[in-house]
XYZ file of C-alpha atoms in Angstrom:
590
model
C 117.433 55.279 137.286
C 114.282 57.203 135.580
C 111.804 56.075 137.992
C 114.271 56.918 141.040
C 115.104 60.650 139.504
C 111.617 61.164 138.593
C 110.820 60.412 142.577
C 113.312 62.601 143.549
C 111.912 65.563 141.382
C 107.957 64.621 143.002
C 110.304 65.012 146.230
C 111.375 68.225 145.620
C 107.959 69.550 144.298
C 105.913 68.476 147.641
C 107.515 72.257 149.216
C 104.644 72.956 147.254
C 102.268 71.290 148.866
C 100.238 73.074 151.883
C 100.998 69.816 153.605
C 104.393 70.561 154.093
C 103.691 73.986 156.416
C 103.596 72.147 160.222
C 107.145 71.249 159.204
C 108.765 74.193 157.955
C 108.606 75.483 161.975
C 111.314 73.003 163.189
C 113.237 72.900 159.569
C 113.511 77.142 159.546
C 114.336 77.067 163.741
C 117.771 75.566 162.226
C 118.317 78.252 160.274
C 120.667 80.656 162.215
C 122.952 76.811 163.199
C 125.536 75.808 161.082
C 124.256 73.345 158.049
C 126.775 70.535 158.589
C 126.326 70.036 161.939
C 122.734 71.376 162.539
C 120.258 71.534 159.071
C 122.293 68.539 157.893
C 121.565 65.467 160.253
C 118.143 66.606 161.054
C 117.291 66.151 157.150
C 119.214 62.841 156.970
C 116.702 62.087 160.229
C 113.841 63.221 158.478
C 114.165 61.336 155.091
C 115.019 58.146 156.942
C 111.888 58.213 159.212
C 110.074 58.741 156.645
C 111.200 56.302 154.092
C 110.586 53.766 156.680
C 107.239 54.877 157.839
C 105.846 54.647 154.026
C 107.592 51.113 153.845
C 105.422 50.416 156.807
C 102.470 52.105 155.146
C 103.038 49.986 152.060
C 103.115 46.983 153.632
C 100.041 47.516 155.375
C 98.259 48.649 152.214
C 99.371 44.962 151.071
C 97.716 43.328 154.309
C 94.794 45.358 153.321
C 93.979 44.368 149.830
C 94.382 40.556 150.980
C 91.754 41.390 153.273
C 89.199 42.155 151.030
C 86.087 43.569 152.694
C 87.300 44.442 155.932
C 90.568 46.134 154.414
C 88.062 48.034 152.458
C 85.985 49.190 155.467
C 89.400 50.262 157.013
C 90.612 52.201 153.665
C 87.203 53.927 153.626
C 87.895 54.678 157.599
C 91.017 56.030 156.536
C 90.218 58.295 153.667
C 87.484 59.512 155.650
C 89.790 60.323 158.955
C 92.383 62.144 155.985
C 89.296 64.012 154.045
C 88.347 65.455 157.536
C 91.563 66.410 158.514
C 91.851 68.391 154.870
C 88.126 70.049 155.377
C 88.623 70.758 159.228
C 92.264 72.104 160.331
C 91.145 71.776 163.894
C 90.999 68.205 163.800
C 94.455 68.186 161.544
C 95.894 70.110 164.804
C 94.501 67.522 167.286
C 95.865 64.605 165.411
C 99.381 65.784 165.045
C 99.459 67.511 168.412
C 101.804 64.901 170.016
C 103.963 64.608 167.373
C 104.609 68.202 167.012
C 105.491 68.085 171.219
C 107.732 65.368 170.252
C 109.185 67.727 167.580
C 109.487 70.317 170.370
C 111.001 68.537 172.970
C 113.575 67.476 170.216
C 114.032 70.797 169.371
C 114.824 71.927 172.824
C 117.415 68.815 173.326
C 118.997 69.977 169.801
C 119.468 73.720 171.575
C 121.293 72.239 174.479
C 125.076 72.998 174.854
C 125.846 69.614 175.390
C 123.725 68.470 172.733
C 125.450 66.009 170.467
C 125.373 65.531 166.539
C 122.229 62.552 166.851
C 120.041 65.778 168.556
C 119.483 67.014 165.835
C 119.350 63.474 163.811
C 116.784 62.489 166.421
C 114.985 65.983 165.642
C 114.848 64.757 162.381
C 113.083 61.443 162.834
C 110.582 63.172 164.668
C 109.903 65.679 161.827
C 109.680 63.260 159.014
C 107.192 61.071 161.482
C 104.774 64.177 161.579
C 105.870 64.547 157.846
C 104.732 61.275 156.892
C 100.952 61.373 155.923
C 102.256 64.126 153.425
C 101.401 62.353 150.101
C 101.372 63.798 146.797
C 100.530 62.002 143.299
C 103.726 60.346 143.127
C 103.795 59.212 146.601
C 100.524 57.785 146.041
C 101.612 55.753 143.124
C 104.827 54.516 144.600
C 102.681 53.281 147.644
C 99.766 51.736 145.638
C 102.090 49.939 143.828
C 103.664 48.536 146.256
C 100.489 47.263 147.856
C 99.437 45.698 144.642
C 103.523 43.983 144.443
C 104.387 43.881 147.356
C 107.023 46.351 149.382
C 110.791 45.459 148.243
C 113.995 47.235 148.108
C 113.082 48.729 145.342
C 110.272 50.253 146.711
C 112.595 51.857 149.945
C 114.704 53.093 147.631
C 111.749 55.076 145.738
C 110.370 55.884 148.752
C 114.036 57.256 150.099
C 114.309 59.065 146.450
C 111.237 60.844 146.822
C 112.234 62.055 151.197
C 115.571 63.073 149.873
C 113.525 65.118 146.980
C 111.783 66.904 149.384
C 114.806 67.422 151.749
C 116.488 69.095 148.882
C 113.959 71.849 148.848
C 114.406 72.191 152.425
C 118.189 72.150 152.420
C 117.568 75.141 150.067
C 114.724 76.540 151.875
C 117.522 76.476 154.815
C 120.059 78.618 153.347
C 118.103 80.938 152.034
C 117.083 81.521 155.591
C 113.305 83.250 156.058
C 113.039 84.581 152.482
C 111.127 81.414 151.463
C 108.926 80.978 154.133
C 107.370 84.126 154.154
C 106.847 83.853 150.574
C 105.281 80.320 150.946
C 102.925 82.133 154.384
C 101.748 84.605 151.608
C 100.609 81.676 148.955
C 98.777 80.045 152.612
C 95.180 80.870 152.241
C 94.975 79.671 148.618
C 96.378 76.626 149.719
C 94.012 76.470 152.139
C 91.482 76.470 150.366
C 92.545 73.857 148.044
C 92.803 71.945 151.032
C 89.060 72.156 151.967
C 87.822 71.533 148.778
C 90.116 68.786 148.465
C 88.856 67.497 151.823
C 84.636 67.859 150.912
C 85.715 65.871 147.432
C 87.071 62.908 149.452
C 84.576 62.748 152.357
C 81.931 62.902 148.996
C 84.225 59.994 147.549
C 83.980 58.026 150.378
C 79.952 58.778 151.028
C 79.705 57.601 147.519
C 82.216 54.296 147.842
C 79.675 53.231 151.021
C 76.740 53.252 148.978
C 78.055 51.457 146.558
C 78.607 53.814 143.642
C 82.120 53.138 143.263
C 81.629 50.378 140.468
C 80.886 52.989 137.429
C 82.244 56.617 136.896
C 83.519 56.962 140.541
C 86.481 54.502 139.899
C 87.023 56.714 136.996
C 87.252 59.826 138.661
C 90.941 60.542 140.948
C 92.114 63.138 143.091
C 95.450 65.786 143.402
C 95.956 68.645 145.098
C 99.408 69.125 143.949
C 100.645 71.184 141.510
C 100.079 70.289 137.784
C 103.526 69.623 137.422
C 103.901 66.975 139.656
C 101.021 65.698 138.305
C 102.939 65.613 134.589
C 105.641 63.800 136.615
C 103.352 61.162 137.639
C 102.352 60.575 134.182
C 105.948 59.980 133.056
C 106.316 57.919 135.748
C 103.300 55.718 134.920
C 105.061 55.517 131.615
C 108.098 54.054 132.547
C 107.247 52.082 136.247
C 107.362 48.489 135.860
C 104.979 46.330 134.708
C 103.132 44.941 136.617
C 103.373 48.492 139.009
C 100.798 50.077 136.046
C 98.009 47.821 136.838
C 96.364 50.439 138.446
C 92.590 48.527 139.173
C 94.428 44.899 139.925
C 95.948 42.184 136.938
C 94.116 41.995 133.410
C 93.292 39.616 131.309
C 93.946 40.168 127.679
C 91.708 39.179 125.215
C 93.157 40.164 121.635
C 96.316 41.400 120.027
C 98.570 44.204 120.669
C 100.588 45.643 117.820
C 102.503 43.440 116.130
C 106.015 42.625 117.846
C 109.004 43.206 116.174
C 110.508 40.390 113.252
C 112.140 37.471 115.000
C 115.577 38.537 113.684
C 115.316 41.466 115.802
C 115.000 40.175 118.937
C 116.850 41.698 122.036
C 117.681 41.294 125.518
C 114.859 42.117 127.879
C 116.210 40.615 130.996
C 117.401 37.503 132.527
C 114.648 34.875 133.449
C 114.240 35.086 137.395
C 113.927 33.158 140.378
C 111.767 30.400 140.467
C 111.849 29.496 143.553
C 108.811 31.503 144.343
C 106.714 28.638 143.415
C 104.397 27.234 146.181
C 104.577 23.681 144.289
C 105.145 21.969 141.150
C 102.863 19.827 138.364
C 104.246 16.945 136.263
C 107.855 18.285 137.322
C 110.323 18.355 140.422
C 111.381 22.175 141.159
C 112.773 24.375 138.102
C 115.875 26.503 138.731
C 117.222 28.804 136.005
C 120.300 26.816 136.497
C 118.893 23.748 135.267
C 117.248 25.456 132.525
C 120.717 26.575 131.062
C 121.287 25.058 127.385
C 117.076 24.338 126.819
C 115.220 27.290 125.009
C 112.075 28.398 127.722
C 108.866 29.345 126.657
C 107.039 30.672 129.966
C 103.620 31.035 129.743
C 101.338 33.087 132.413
C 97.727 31.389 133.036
C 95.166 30.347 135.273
C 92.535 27.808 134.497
C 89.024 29.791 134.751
C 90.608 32.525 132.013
C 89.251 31.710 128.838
C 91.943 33.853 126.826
C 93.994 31.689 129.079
C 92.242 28.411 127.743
C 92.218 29.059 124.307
C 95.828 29.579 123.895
C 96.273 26.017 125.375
C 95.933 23.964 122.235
C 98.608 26.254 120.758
C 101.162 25.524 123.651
C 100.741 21.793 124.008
C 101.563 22.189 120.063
C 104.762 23.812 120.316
C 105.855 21.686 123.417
C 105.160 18.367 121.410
C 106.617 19.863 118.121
C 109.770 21.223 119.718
C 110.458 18.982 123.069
C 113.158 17.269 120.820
C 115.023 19.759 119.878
C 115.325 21.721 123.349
C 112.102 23.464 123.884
C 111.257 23.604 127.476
C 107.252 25.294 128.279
C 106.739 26.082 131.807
C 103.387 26.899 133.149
C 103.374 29.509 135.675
C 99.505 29.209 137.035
C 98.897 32.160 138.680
C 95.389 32.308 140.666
C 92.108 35.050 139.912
C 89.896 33.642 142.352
C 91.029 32.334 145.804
C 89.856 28.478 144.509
C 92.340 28.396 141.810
C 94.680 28.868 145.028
C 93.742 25.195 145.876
C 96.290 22.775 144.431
C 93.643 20.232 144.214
C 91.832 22.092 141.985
C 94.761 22.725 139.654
C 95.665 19.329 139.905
C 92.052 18.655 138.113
C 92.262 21.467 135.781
C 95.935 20.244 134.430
C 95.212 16.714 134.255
C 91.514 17.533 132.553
C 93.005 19.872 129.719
C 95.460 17.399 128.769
C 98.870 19.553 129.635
C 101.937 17.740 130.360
C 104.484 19.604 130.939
C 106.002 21.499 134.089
C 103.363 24.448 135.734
C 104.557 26.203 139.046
C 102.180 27.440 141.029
C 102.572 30.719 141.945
C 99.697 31.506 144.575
C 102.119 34.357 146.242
C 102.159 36.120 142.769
C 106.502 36.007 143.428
C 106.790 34.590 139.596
C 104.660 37.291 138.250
C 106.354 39.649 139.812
C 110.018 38.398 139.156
C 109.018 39.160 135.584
C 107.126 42.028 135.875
C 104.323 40.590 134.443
C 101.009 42.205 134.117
C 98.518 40.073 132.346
C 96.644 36.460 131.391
C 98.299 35.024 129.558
C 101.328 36.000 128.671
C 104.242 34.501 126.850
C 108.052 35.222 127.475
C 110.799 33.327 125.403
C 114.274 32.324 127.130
C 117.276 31.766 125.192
C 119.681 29.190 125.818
C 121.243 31.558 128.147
C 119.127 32.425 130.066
C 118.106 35.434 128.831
C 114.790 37.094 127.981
C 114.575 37.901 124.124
C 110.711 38.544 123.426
C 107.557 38.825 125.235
C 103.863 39.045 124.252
C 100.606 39.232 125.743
C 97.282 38.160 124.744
C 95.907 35.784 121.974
C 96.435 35.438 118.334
C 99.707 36.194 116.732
C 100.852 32.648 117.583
C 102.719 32.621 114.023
C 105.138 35.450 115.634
C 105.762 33.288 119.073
C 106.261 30.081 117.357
C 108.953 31.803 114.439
C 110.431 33.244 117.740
C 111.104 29.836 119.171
C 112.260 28.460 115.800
C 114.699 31.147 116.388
C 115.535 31.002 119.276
C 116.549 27.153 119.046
C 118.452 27.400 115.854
C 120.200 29.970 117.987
C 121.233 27.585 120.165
C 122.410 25.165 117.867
C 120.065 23.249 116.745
C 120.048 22.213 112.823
C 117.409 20.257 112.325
C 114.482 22.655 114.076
C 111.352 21.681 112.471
C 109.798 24.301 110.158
C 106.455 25.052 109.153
C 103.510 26.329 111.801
C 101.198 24.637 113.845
C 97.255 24.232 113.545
C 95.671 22.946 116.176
C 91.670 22.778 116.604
C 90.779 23.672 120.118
C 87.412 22.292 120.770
C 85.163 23.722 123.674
C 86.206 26.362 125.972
C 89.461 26.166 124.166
C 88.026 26.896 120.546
C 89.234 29.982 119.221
C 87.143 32.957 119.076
C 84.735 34.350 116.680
C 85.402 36.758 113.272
C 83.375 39.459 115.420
C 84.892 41.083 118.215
C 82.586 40.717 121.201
C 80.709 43.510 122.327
C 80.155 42.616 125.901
C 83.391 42.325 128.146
C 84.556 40.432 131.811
C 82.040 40.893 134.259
C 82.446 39.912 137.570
C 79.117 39.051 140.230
C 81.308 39.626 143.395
C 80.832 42.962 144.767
C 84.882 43.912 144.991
C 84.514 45.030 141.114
C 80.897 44.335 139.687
C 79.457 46.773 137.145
C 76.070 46.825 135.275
C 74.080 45.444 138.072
C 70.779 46.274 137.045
C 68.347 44.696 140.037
C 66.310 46.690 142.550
C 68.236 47.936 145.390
C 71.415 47.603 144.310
C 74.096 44.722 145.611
C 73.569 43.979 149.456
C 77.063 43.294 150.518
C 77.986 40.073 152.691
C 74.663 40.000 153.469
C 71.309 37.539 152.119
C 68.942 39.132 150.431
C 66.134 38.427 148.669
C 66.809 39.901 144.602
C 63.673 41.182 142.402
C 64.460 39.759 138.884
C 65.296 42.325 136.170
C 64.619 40.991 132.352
C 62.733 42.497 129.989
C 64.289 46.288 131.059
C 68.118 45.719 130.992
C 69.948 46.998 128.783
C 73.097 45.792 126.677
C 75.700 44.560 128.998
C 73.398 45.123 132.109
C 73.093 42.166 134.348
C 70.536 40.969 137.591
C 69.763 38.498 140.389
C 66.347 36.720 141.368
C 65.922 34.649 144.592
C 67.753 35.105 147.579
C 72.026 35.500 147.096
C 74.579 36.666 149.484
C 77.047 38.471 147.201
C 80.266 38.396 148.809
C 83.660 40.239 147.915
C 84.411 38.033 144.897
C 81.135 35.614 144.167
C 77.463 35.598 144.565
C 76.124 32.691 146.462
C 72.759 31.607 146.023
C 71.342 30.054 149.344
C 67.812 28.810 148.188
C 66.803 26.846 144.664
C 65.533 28.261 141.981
C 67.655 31.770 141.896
C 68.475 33.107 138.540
C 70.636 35.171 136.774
C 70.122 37.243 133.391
C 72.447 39.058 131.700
C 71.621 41.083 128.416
C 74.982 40.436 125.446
C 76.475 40.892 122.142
C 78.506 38.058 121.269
C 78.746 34.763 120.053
C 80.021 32.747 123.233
C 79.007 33.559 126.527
C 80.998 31.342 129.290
C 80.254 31.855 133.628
C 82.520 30.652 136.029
C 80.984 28.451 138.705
C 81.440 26.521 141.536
C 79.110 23.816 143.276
C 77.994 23.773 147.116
C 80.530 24.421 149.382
C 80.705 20.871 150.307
C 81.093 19.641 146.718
C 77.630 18.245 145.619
C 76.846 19.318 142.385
C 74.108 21.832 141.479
C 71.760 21.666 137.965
C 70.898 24.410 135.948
C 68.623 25.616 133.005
C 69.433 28.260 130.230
C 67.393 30.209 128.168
C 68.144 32.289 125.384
C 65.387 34.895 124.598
C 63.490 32.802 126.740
C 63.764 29.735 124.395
C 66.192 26.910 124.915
C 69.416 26.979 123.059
C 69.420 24.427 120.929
C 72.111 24.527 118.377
C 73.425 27.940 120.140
C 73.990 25.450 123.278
C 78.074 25.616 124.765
C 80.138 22.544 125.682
C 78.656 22.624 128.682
C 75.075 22.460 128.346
C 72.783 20.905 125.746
C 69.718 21.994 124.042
C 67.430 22.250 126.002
C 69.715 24.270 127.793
C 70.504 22.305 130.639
C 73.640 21.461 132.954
C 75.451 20.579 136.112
C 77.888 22.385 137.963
C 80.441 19.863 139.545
C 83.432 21.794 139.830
C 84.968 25.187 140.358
C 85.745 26.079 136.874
C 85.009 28.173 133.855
C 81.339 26.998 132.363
C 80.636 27.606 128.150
C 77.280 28.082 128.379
C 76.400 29.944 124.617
C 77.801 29.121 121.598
C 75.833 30.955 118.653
C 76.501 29.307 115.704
C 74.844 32.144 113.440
C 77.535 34.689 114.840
C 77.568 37.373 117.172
C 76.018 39.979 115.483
C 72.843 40.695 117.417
C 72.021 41.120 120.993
C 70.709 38.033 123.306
C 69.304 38.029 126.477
C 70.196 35.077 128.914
C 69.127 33.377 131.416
C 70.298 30.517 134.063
C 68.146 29.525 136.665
C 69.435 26.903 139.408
C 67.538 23.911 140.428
C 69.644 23.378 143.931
C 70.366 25.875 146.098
C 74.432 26.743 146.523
C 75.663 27.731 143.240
C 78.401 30.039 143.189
C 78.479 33.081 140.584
C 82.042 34.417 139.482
C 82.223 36.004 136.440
C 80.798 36.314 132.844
C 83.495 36.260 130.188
C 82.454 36.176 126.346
C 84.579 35.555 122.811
């Protein structure tokens, strides 16, 4: 009820906005008509039209993230068609020139004799159509998480919140008859102005996106030209949204602890556990219901295979659902994909049989699980009473003392006397070990152009495209990575189309893992590292050996580093690839 009444109030505020004015002509020309028959349905007609046009909008944002590079061309089209509508009012006048006709011609039906109650409804729809691109902070939010969700009812009814917000203002900006618009006519020509400034900033914005500058400060940098307290309402709103609505740059993966959660004996209701029908298939079970879950204790856990905060809470898991399977524990892996070839079952398939889990993971390739739960990061752990209730949640590694006393808990809640006591201590070995006493100093970093930092080579990234890279080494910095040999970087992966390409990458920690895939049609691809130009020897990962060298067979997360002197000083590395083909993700490190 916060969100909604916080929509309603970014609603009422956009009267503000100097978007609003082509409106107020048709809203004030029912001023002199009686409200309930006149003002009345032409506001209804206005919030409804444009409640559904943002639901429209919405869903097409959604069709235009899964499109990746050419939903990106047609954002940047976009903001560049709004930025010059903001900088040039001319071309703001040719674009809404028919719908403002169509708002005349409605207005002239409305002023018919004969006209009937749905003329000025229909007057209505017409004016919340040209009303529509109107978007303030708040607007912005509600749509952008919708495109990152997916548009529900929930999303209408924020969208319907905010229109009825805004039809408020009106309805008062209606019986107050002219006083209000000539007061907002005299605050015109600072409004205008915000508007061209606002306009240059986003036609800069989306000079700067084209070239590629997007992937440092500009994705830091945002935009309002709203009123500062509609921006404070946006930050409340950000406060208390759901989830996974607040993950403003896409999902994250969390590598450490949060604070602490609260004792076990404090545990409360956070929810019921959702649908799980969601599911595109099933592993090492027949289809989950909560229904059939009723009476067993849950312990859902949020992963996907190439996430190595997702790996290394593994060993902990298969613990708990081999300590506990006896006395009612049920773990459910909910596998939800990063990079479009954890999508294929095939490959998950592989990745649960190789990592030795056995019990039940849903695949959830539509992201309907993670968004039943409101879930917002890898991994994540929520615990399910016997009744099918939520009690705790956490996200991230470590603290796996606190989850395991919660499902002691939660199963001598449900009855169970003999729940077996003491903690567990498993060993992960590999990509599953756990990681090092220093935190790492170098973080995620992806190779596909859709959200790569710290590329360091000549040029910058050609995207989509081959191109021949200039090798970077001895001049990058800490956390600064390059290409040599001819790559195509695509949207989220670099392909390398002739032998011998490299990569180097400058760190600070102890393990440094790459995901990797092999040729497209599945033949494997070798590889050599070097660290500080030297082989690795004992600093060599799981997945390499000394001399530094490897084979990519499979589309999978690769430990390439493992410093067994800690993490305390900076390395440079390198990988260079004997067979053309290889395909670059993303560095991860622990």
């Amino acid at each position: 009820m916060l969100i909604l009444f916080i929509a309603y109030l970014g609603g009422v505020l956009t009267i503000l906005s100097p978007c609003i004015l082509p409106v107020l002509p048709f809203v004030f020309a029912r001023a002199d008509r009686p409200f309930r028959s006149h003002g009345l349905p032409m506001l209804v007609g206005m919030a409804l039209a444009f409640a559904v046009v943002a639901t429209l909008a919405a869903v097409g944002g959604g069709w235009i993230v899964t499109l990746n590079e050419y939903g990106r061309y047609a954002a940047m089209a976009l903001l560049a068609l709004f930025g010059a509508t903001l900088l040039f009012p001319r071309v703001a006048e040719r674009l809404s020139r028919p719908l403002v006709a169509l708002g005349l011609r409605m207005s002239r039906t409305s002023d018919e004799p004969q006209a009937s109650v749905f003329s000025p409804l229909w007057l209505g729809v017409g004016t919340g159509l040209l009303w529509a691109p109107c978007a303030g902070p708040i607007l912005g939010l509600i749509l952008t998480g919708a495109a990152l969700n997916g548009a529900s009812v929930g999303t209408s009814l924020l969208l319907l919140a905010y229109a009825t917000g805004a039809c408020t203002s009106l309805a008062v900006a209606l019986l107050s008859g002219g006083r209000l618009l000539s007061a907002l006519k005299r605050t015109l020509p600072t409004g205008d102005g915000v508007r061209r400034l606002a306009g240059a900033a986003v036609l800069a914005g989306v000079g700067a996106i084209a070239l590629g500058l997007d992937t440092g400060w500009l994705a830091r940098l945002s935009l309002g030209t709203t009123s500062a307290l509609e921006q404070a309402l946006v930050d409340t709103l950000r406060k208390d949204a759901p989830q996974a609505q607040r993950a403003d740059a896409g999902f994250v993966r969390v590598a450490d602890t949060r604070p602490a959660p609260v004792p076990a004996r404090e545990l409360r209701v956070e929810g019921r556990l959702p649908s799980l029908a969601g599911a595109t298939e099933w592993i090492n079970s027949a289809p989950l219901t909560p229904e059939a879950l009723r009476g067993k204790v849950v312990l859902v856990d949020f992963w996907t295979y190439s996430c190595i905060n997702c790996l290394r809470t593994l060993p902990y898991v298969r613990a708990w659902a081999d300590k506990y399977k006896d006395a009612g524990l049920v773990v459910l892996g909910v596998h939800a994909p990063e990079f479009a070839f954890e999508k294929n079952p095939a490959n998950v398939r592989k990745a649960v049989k190789d990592l030795g889990i056995g019990f039940p993971v849903a695949l959830d390739n539509d992201f309907s699980i993670w968004r039943g739960f409101d879930n917002q990061a890898w991994p994540a752990f929520y615990f399910v009473d016997a009744q099918g209730r939520i009690r705790h949640h956490q996200f991230g590694e470590n603290r796996y003392d606190k989850a395991e006393q919660v499902i002691q808990q939660l199963l001598a809640e449900a009855g169970q006397a003999r729940v077996a006591d003491g903690l567990v201590a498993p060993q992960g070995q590999g990509t599953q070990a756990a990681p090092g006493a220093e935190p790492a100093q170098s973080g995620e970093t992806y190779l596909g152009h859709a959200r790569a930092h710290g590329f360091a080579s000549p040029g910058g990234i050609a995207r989509d495209r081959a191109k021949a890279y200039e090798p970077v080494v001895s001049s990058l910095r800490t956390n600064q990575w390059s290409l040599g040999g001819d790559w195509t970087v695509e949207g989220e992966r670099a392909v390398l189309n002739q032998a011998h390409g490299r990569i180097a990458y400058r760190f600070k920690a102890r393990d440094l893992h790459l995901v990797l895939g092999p040729m497209a049609d599945g033949r494997p691809v070798r590889f050599t590292v070097r660290v500080d130009g030297q082989p690795p020897l004992a600093d060599h990962g799981a997945d390499t050996d000394a001399q530094g060298h490897g084979v990519v067979d499979a589309q999978k997360l690769y430990q390439l580093v493992r410093q067994s002197a800690g993490s305390g000083r900076e390395r440079l590395f390198e990988i260079e690839f004997v067979d053309p083909g290889a395909q670059a993700y993303a560095f991860t490190f622990g």
